[in-house]
Short mmCIF file of C-alpha atoms and ligand atoms in Angstrom, two decimals:
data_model
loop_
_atom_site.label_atom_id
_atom_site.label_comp_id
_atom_site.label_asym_id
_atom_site.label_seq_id
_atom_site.Cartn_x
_atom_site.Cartn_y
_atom_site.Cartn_z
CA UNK G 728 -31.72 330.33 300.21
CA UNK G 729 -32.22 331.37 296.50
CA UNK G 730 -32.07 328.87 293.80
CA UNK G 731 -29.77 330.52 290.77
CA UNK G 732 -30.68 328.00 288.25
CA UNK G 733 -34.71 327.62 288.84
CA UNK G 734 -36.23 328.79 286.12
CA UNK G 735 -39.51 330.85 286.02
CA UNK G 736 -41.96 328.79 284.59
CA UNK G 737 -43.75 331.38 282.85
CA UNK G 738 -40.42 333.25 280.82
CA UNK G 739 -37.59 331.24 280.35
CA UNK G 740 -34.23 332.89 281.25
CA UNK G 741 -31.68 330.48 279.81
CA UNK G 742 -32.47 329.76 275.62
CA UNK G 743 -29.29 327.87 274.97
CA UNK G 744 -30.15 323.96 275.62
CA UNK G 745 -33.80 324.38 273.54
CA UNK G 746 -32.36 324.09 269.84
CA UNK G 747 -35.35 325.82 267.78
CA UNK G 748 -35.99 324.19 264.76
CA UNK G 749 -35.88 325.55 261.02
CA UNK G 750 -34.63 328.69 262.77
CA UNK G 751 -31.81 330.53 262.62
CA UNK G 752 -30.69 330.01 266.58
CA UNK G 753 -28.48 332.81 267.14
CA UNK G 754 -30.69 335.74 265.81
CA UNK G 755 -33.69 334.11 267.83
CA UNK G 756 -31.56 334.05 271.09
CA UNK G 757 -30.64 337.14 270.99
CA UNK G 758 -34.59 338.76 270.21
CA UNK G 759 -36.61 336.09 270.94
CA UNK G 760 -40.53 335.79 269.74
CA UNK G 761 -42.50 334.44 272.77
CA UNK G 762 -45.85 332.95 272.39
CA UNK G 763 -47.45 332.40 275.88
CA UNK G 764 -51.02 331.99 275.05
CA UNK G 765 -53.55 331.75 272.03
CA UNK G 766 -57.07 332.11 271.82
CA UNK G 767 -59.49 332.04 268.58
CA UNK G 768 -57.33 334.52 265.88
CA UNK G 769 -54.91 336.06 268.45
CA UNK G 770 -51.57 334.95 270.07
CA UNK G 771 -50.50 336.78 272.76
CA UNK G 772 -46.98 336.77 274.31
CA UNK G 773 -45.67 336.67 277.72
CA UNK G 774 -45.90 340.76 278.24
CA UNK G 775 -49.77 340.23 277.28
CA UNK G 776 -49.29 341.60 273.82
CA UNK G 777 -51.68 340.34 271.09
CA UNK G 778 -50.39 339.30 267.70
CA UNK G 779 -53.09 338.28 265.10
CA UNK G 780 -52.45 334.89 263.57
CA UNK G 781 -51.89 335.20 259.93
CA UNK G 782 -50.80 331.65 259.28
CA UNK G 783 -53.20 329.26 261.39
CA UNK G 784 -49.55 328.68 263.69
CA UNK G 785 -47.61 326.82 260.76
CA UNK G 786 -50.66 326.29 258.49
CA UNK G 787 -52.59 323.87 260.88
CA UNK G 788 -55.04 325.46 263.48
CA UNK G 789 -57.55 326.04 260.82
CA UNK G 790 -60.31 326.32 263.55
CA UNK G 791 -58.74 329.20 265.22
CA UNK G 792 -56.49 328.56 268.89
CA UNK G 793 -57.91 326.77 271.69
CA UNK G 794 -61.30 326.29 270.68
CA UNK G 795 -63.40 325.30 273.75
CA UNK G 796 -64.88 321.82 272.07
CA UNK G 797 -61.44 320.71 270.95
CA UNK G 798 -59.86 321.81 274.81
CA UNK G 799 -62.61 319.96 276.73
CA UNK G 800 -62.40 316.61 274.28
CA UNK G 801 -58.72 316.49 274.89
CA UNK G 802 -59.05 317.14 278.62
CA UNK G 803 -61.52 314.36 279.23
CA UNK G 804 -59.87 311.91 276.69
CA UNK G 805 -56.87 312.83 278.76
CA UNK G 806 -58.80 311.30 282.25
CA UNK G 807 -60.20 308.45 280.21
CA UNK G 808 -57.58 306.61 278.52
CA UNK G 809 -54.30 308.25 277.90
CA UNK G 810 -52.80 305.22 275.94
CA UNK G 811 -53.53 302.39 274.33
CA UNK G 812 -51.21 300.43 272.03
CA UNK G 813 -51.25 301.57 268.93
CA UNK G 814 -50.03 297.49 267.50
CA UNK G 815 -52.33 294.43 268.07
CA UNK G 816 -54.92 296.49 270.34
CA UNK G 817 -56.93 300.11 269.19
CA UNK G 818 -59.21 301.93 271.05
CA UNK G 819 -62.99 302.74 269.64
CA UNK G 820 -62.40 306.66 269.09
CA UNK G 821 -59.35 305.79 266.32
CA UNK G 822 -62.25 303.98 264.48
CA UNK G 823 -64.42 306.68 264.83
CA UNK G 824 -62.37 309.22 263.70
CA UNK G 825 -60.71 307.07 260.43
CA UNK G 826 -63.96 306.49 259.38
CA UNK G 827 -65.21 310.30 259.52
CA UNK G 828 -62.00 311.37 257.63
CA UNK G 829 -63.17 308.65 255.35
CA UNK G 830 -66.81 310.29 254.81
CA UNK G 831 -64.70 313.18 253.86
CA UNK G 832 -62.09 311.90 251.29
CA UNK G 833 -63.75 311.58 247.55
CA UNK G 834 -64.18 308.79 245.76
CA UNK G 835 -62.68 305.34 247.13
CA UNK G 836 -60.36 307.02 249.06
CA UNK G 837 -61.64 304.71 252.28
CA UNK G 838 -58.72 303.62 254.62
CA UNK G 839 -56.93 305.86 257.05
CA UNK G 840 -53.53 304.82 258.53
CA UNK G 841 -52.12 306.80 261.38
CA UNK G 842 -49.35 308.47 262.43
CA UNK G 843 -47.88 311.46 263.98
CA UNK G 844 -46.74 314.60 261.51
CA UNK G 845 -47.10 315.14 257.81
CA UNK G 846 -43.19 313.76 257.19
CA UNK G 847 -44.27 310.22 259.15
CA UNK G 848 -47.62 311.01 256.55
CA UNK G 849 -45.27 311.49 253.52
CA UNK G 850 -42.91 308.09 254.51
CA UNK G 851 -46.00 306.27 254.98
CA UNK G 852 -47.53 306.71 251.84
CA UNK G 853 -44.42 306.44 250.20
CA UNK G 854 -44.19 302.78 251.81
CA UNK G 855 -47.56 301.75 251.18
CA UNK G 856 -46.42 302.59 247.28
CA UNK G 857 -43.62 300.29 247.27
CA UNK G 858 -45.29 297.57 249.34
CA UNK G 859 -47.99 297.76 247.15
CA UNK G 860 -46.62 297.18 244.20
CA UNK G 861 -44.38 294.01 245.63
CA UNK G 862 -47.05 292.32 247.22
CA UNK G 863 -49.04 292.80 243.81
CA UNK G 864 -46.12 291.00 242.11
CA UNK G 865 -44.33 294.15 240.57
CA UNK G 866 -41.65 294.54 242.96
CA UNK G 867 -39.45 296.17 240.18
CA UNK G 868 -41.41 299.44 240.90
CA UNK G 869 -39.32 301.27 242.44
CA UNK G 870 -39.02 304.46 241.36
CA UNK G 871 -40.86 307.69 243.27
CA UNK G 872 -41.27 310.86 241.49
CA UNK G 873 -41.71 314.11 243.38
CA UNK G 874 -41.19 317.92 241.75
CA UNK G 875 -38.59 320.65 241.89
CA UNK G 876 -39.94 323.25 244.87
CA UNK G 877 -41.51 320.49 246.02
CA UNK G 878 -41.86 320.14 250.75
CA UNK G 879 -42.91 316.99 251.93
CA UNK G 880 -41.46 316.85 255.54
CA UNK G 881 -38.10 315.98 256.43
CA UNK G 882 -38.02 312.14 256.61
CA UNK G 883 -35.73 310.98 254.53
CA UNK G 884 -38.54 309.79 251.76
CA UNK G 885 -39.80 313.32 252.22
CA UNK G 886 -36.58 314.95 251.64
CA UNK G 887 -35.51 312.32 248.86
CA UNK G 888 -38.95 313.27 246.94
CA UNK G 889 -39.16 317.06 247.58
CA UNK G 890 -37.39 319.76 245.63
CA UNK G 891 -35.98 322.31 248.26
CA UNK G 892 -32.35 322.38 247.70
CA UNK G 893 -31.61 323.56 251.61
CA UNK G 894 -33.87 320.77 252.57
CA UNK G 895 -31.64 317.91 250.84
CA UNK G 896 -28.08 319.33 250.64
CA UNK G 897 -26.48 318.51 253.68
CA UNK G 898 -28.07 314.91 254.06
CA UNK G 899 -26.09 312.71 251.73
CA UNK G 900 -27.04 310.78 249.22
CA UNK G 901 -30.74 310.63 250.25
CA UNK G 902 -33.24 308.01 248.54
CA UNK G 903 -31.80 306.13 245.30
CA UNK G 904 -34.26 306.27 242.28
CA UNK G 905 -35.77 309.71 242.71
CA UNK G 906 -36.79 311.56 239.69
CA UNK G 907 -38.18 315.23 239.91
CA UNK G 908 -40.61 316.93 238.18
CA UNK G 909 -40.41 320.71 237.37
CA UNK G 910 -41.92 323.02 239.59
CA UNK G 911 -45.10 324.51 237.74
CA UNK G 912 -44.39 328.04 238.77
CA UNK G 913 -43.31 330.93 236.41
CA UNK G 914 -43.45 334.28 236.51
CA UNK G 915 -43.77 335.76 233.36
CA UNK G 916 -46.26 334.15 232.61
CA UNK G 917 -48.67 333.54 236.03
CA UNK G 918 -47.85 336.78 237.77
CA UNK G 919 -50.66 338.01 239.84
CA UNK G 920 -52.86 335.55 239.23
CA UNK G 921 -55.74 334.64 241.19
CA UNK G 922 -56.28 330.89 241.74
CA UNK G 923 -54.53 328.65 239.40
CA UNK G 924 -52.84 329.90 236.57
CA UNK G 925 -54.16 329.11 232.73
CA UNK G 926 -50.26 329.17 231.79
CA UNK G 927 -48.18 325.61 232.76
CA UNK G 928 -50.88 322.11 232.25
CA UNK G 929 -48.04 321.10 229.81
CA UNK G 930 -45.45 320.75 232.68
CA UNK G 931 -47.48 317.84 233.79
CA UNK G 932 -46.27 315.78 230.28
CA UNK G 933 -42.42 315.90 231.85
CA UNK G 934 -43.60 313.17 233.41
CA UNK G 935 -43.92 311.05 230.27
CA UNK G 936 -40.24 312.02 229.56
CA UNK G 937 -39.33 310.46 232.87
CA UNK G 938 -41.14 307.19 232.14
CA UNK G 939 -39.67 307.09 229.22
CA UNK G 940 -36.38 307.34 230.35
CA UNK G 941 -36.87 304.63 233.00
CA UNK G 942 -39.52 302.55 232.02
CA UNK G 943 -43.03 302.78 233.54
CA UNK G 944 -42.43 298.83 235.28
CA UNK G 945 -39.80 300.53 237.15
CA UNK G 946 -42.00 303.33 238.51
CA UNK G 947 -43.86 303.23 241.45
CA UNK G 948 -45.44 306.31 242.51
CA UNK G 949 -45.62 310.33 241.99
CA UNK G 950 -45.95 312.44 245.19
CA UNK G 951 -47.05 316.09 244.51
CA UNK G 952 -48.61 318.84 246.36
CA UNK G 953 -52.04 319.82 245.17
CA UNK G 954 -51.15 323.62 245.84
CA UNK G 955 -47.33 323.77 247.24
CA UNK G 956 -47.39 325.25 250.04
CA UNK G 957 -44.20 325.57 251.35
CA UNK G 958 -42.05 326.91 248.80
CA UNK G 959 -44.58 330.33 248.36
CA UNK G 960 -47.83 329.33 248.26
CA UNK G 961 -48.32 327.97 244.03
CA UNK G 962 -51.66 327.12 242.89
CA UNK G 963 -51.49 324.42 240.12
CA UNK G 964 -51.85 325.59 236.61
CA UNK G 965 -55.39 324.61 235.31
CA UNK G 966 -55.35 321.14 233.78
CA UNK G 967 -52.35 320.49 235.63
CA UNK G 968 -53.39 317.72 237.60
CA UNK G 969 -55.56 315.97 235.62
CA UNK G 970 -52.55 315.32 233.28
CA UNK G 971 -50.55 313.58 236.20
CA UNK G 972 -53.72 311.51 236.75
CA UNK G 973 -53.62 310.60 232.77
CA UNK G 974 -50.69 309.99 232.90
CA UNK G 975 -50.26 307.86 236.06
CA UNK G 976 -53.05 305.92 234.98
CA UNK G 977 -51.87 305.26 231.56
CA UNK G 978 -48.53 303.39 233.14
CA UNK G 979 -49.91 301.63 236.31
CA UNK G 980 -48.55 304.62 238.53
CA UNK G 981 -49.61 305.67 241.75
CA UNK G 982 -50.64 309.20 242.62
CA UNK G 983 -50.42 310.52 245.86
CA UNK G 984 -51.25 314.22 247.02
CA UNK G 985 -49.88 315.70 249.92
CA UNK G 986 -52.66 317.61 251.47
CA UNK G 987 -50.91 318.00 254.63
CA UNK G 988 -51.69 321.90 254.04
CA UNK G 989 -55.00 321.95 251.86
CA UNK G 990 -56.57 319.30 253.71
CA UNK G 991 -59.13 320.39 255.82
CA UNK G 992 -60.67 323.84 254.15
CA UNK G 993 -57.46 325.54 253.43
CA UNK G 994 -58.62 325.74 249.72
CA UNK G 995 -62.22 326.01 250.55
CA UNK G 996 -62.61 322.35 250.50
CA UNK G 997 -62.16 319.00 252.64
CA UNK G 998 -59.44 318.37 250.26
CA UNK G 999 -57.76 319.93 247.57
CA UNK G 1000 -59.15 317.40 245.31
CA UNK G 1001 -62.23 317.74 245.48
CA UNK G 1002 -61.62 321.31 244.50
CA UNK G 1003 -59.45 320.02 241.63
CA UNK G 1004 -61.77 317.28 240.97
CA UNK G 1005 -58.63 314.69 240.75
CA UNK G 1006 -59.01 311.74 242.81
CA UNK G 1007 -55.99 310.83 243.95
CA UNK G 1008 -54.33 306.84 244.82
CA UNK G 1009 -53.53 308.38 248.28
CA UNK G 1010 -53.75 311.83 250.18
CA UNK G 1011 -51.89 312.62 253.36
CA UNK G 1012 -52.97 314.98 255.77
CA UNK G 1013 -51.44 316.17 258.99
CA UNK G 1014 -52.05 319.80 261.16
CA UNK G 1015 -55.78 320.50 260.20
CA UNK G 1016 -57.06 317.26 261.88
CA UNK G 1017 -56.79 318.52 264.97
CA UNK G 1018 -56.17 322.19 263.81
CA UNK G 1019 -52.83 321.95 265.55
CA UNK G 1020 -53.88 321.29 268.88
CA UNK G 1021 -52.31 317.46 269.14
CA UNK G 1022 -49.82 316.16 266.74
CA UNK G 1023 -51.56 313.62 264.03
CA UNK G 1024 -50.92 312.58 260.45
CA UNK G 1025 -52.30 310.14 258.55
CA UNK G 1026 -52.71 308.54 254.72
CA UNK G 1027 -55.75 307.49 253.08
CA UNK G 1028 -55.49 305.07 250.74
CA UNK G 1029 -57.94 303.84 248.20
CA UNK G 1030 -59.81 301.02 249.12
CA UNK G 1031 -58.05 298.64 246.29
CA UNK G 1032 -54.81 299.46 247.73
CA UNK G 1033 -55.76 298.35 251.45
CA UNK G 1034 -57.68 295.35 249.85
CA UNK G 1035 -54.25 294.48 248.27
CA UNK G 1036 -52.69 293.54 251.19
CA UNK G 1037 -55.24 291.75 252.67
CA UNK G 1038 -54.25 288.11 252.11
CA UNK G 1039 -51.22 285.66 253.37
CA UNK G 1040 -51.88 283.87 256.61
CA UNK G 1041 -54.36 285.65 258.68
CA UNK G 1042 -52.12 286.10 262.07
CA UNK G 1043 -49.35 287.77 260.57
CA UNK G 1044 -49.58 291.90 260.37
CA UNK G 1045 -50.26 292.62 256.09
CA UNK G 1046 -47.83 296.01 256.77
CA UNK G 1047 -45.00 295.81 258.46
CA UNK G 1048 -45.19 299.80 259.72
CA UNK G 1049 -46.63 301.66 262.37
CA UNK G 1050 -46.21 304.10 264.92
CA UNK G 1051 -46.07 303.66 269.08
CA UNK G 1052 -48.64 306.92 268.93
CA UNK G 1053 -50.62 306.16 265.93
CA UNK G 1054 -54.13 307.10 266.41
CA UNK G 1055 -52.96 308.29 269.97
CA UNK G 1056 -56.37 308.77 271.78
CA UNK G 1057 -55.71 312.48 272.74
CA UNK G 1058 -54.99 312.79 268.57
CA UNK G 1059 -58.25 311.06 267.93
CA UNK G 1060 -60.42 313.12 270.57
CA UNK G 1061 -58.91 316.03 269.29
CA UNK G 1062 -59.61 314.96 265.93
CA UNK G 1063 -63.38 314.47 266.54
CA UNK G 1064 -64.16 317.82 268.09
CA UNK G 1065 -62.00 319.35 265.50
CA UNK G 1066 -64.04 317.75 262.32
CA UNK G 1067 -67.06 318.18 264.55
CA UNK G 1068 -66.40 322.25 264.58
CA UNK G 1069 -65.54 322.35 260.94
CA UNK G 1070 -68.96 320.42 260.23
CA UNK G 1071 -71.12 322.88 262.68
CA UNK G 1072 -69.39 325.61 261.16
CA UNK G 1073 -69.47 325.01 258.14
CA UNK G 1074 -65.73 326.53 258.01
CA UNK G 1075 -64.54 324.73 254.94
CA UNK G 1076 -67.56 326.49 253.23
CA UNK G 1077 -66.48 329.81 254.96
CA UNK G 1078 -63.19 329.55 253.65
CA UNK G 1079 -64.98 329.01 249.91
CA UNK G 1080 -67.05 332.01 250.62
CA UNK G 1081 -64.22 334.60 251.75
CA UNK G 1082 -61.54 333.65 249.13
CA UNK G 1083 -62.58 336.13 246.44
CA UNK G 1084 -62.40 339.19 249.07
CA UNK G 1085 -59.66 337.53 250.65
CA UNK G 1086 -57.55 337.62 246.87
CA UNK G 1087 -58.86 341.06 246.43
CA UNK G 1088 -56.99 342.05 249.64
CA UNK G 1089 -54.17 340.56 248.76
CA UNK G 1090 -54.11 341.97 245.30
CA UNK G 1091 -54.36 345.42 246.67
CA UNK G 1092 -50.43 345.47 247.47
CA UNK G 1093 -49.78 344.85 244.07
CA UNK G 1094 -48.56 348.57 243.92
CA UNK G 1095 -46.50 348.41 247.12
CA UNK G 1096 -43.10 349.70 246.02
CA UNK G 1097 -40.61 345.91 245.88
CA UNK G 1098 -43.71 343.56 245.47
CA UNK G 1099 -42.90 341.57 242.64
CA UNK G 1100 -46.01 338.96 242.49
CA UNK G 1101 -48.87 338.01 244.46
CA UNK G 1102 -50.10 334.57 244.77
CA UNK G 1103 -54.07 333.84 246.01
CA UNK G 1104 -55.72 330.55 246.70
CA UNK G 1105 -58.71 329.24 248.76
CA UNK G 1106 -57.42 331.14 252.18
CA UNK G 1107 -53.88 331.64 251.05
CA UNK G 1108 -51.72 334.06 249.84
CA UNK G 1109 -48.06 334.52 249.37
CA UNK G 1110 -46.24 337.57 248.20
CA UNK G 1111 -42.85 338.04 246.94
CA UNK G 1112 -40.54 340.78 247.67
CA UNK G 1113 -37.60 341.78 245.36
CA UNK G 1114 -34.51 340.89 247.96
CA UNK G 1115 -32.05 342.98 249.03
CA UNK G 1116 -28.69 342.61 247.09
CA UNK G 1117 -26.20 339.41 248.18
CA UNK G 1118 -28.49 339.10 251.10
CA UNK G 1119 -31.26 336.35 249.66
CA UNK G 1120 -33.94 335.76 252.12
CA UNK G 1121 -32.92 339.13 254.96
CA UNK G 1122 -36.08 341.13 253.74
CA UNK G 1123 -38.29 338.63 254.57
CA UNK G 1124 -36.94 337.83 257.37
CA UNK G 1125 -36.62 341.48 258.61
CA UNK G 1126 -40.37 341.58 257.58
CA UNK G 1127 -41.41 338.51 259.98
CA UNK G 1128 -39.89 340.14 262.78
CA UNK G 1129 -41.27 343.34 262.36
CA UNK G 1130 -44.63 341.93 261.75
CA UNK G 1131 -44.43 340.14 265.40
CA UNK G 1132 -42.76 342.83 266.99
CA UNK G 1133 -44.02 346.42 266.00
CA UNK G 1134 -47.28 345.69 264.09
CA UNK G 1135 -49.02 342.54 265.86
CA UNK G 1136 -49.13 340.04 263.43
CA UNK G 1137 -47.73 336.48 262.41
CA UNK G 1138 -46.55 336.22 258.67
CA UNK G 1139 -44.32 333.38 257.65
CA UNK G 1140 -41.73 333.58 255.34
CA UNK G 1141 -40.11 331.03 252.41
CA UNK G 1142 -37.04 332.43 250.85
CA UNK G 1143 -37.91 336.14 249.78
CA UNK G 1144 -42.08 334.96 250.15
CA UNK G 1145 -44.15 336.16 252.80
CA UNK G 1146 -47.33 333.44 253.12
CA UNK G 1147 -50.44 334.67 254.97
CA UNK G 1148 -52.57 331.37 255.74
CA UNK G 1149 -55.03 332.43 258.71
CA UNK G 1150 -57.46 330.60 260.67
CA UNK G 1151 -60.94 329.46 258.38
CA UNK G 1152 -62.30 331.44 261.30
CA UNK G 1153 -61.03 334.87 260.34
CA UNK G 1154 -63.38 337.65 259.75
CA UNK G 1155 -63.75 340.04 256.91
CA UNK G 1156 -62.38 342.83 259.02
CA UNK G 1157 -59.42 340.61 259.95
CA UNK G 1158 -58.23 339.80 256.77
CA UNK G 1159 -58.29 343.52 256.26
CA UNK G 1160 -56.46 344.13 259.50
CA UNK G 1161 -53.88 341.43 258.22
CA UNK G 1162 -53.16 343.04 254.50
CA UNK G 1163 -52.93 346.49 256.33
CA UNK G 1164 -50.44 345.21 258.77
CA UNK G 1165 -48.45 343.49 256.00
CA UNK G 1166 -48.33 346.53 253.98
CA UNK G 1167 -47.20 348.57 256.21
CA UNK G 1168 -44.21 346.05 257.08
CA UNK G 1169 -43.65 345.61 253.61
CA UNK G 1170 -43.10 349.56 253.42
CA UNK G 1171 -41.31 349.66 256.15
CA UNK G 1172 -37.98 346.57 254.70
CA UNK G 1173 -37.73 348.73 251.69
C1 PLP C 776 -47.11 319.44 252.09
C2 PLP C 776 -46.43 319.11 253.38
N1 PLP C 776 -46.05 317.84 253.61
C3 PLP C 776 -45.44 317.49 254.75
C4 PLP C 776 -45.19 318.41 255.73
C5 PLP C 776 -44.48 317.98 256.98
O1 PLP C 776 -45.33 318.04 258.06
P1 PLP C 776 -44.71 317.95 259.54
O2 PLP C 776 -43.98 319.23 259.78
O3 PLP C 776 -45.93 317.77 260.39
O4 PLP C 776 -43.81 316.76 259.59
C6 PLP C 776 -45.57 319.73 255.54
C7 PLP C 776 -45.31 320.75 256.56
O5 PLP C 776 -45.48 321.93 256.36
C8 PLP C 776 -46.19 320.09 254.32
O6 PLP C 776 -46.53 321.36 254.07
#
């Protein structure tokens, strides 16, 4: 006898009970975007259809999909040892793989703690901050600092710190003792700029204001994005970030970048500071570790900071925090291959070596009629398009759509921003496939 309810296994026929996240539900239900399958620069959806990946999935698989050296180390980690606990016990690849990311973070930047996504990332570091400073004898710091425009997951700590008001509004009261610097974007004065713009270092000296306002022994860290991706793709202003680090220093402060997008190549680096040459108290990273193909997050702390906590009797855990999958051995093996592939690669250089033809494609649709600026950076681009009137956000969204479904390509949107992020692996005649596609699908929502 037939079985109404079985579902096909391949295309689902029932939407409702799956409740898609950071999407709007309804619209999605009714015209869905299927991804069956990926492979290198291409998705392809259930009807066989290829779409080319514009945004490395949501800014992580930097090595391209399903990369043969990151599928087989998962698949024998995966007969090997699924799980381990993650408290009181490890397993050798977690050491392995902290101390590569190690090799790869400047300066002191020397312990790795685990976890699972950049928001656990975000919370952790944000943790470590406050710990830090108690079990150094300054528990009155207290205060964290993020900036206007700001993303830095949804955690609570992430949401508390970050600056995106749809993010924050409909959660309460959030973290007490947030300040926020402002977002270093402007247009009159940075539009079209290529890499970071020589207008806004002196938005880095709000940050005195603040620590004047509250004291600097009541401040414990400031968490900022490098180059914010999230909210449009904005390079810092040159000078920019070696203020915060002045600053910081000058009052005992913490600094902490969120590299959860420019880690791993994105900006034609291992990190964003290197490129920046600003060596911050603690990064986070997330989605290029294992270029999206298990979830992992982590924080690397300078080696002071670790070395802090490293006293009180000896059989008691120095930080109370952890996760049941931290350093999950599919993570780690995934990890491995996937720093192993950027290394043999040498993607993080490729993404170096492509950005200046990469922002010339980009700046080509300055003239497309309702393209009001254009933002460039290591591999990363957004563009913003003049919106439609009372209907914020619809011709972006209208662009995303017809991107996947009549041209063959993945853009992702912010607001009224369309950010194009592709795989490190992406050829020259694939970026100009990608700013073809887009400019034709920006024509086309005018
Ligand atoms: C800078 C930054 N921090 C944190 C996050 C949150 O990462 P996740 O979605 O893995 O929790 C993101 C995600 O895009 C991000 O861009």
């Amino acid at each position: 006898m037939a079985e109404p309810n079985r579902r096909s296994a391949a295309v689902p026929n029932d939407l409702e009970a799956f409740w898609v996240p950071f999407t709007p539900n309804r619209a999605f239900k009714r015209a869905p975007r299927l991804i069956a399958r990926a492979k290198d620069m291409h998705y392809y959806t259930p009807e066989g259809r290829a779409v080319l990946d514009g945004t490395a999935g949501l800014w992580c698989t930097n090595a391209g999909h399903n990369r043969e050296p990151i599928v087989a180390a998962i698949q024998r980690q995966a007969a090997e040892l699924d799980y381990a606990p993650a408290f009181q016990f490890a397993h050798p690849k977690s050491f392995e793989l902290a101390s590569r990311i190690a090799a790869l973070a400047p300066g002191d930047l020397d312990r790795v703690f685990f976890c699972n996504s950049g928001s656990e990332a975000v919370d952790t570091a944000l943790k470590i901050a406050l710990a830090y400073h108690n079990v150094r004898g300054q528990a009155s710091r207290t205060r964290l600092i993020g900036r206007e425009r700001g993303y830095h997951g949804v955690g609570f700590g992430g949401i508390s710190v970050g600056g995106i008001v749809a993010n924050r509004k409909h959660f309460g009261t959030l973290l007490a003792g947030v300040d926020h610097l402002p977002a270093t974007y402007n247009r009159e004065h940075q539009a079209f700029t290529k890499g970071e713009p020589d207008w806004g270092a002196h938005l880095a000296d709000d940050l005195e204001r603040i620590v004047a306002l509250h004291d600097a022994s009541t401040v414990a860290a400031v968490i900022v994005e490098p180059m914010a991706g999230s909210t449009g793709v904005l390079p810092p202003p040159k000078g920019y970030l070696e203020r915060l680090r002045a600053i910081c220093d000058r009052h005992g402060i913490l600094l902490i970048f969120d590299e959860v997008i420019t880690g791993f190549g994105r900006l034609g680096h291992a990190f964003a500071a290197e490129r920046y040459g600003v060596t911050p108290d603690m990064i986070t990273f997330a989605k290029g570790i294992t270029s999206g193909a298990v979830p992992m997050g982590g924080v690397i702390a300078r080696e002071g900071i670790y070395d802090a906590f490293m006293r009180g009797p000896e059989h008691v855990a120095e930080l109370f925090h952890g996760y049941t999958y931290s350093a999950h051995p599919l993570a780690c093996a995934a990890g491995l291959a996937t720093l192993d592939l950027y290394r043999d690669e040498k993607l993080f250089e490729r993404a170096k070596k492509l950005e200046p033809l990469w922002a010339d494609a980009a700046m080509a649709l300055k003239s497309v009629p309702g393209v009001l600026d254009i933002r460039t950076v290591g591999l990363t681009a957004g563009i913003d398009l003049a919106s439609r009137p009372d209907a914020f956000g619809k011709r972006a969204y209208e662009a995303m759509e017809r991107g996947f479904h009549d041209e063959g390509v993945m853009i992702r949107i912010t607001g009224e921003t369309l950010a194009l992020t592709p795989p490190l692996i992406v050829s020259e005649a694939q970026i100009g496939e990608i700013f073809d596609k887009v400019a034709r699908v920006i024509k086309a929502v005018m």
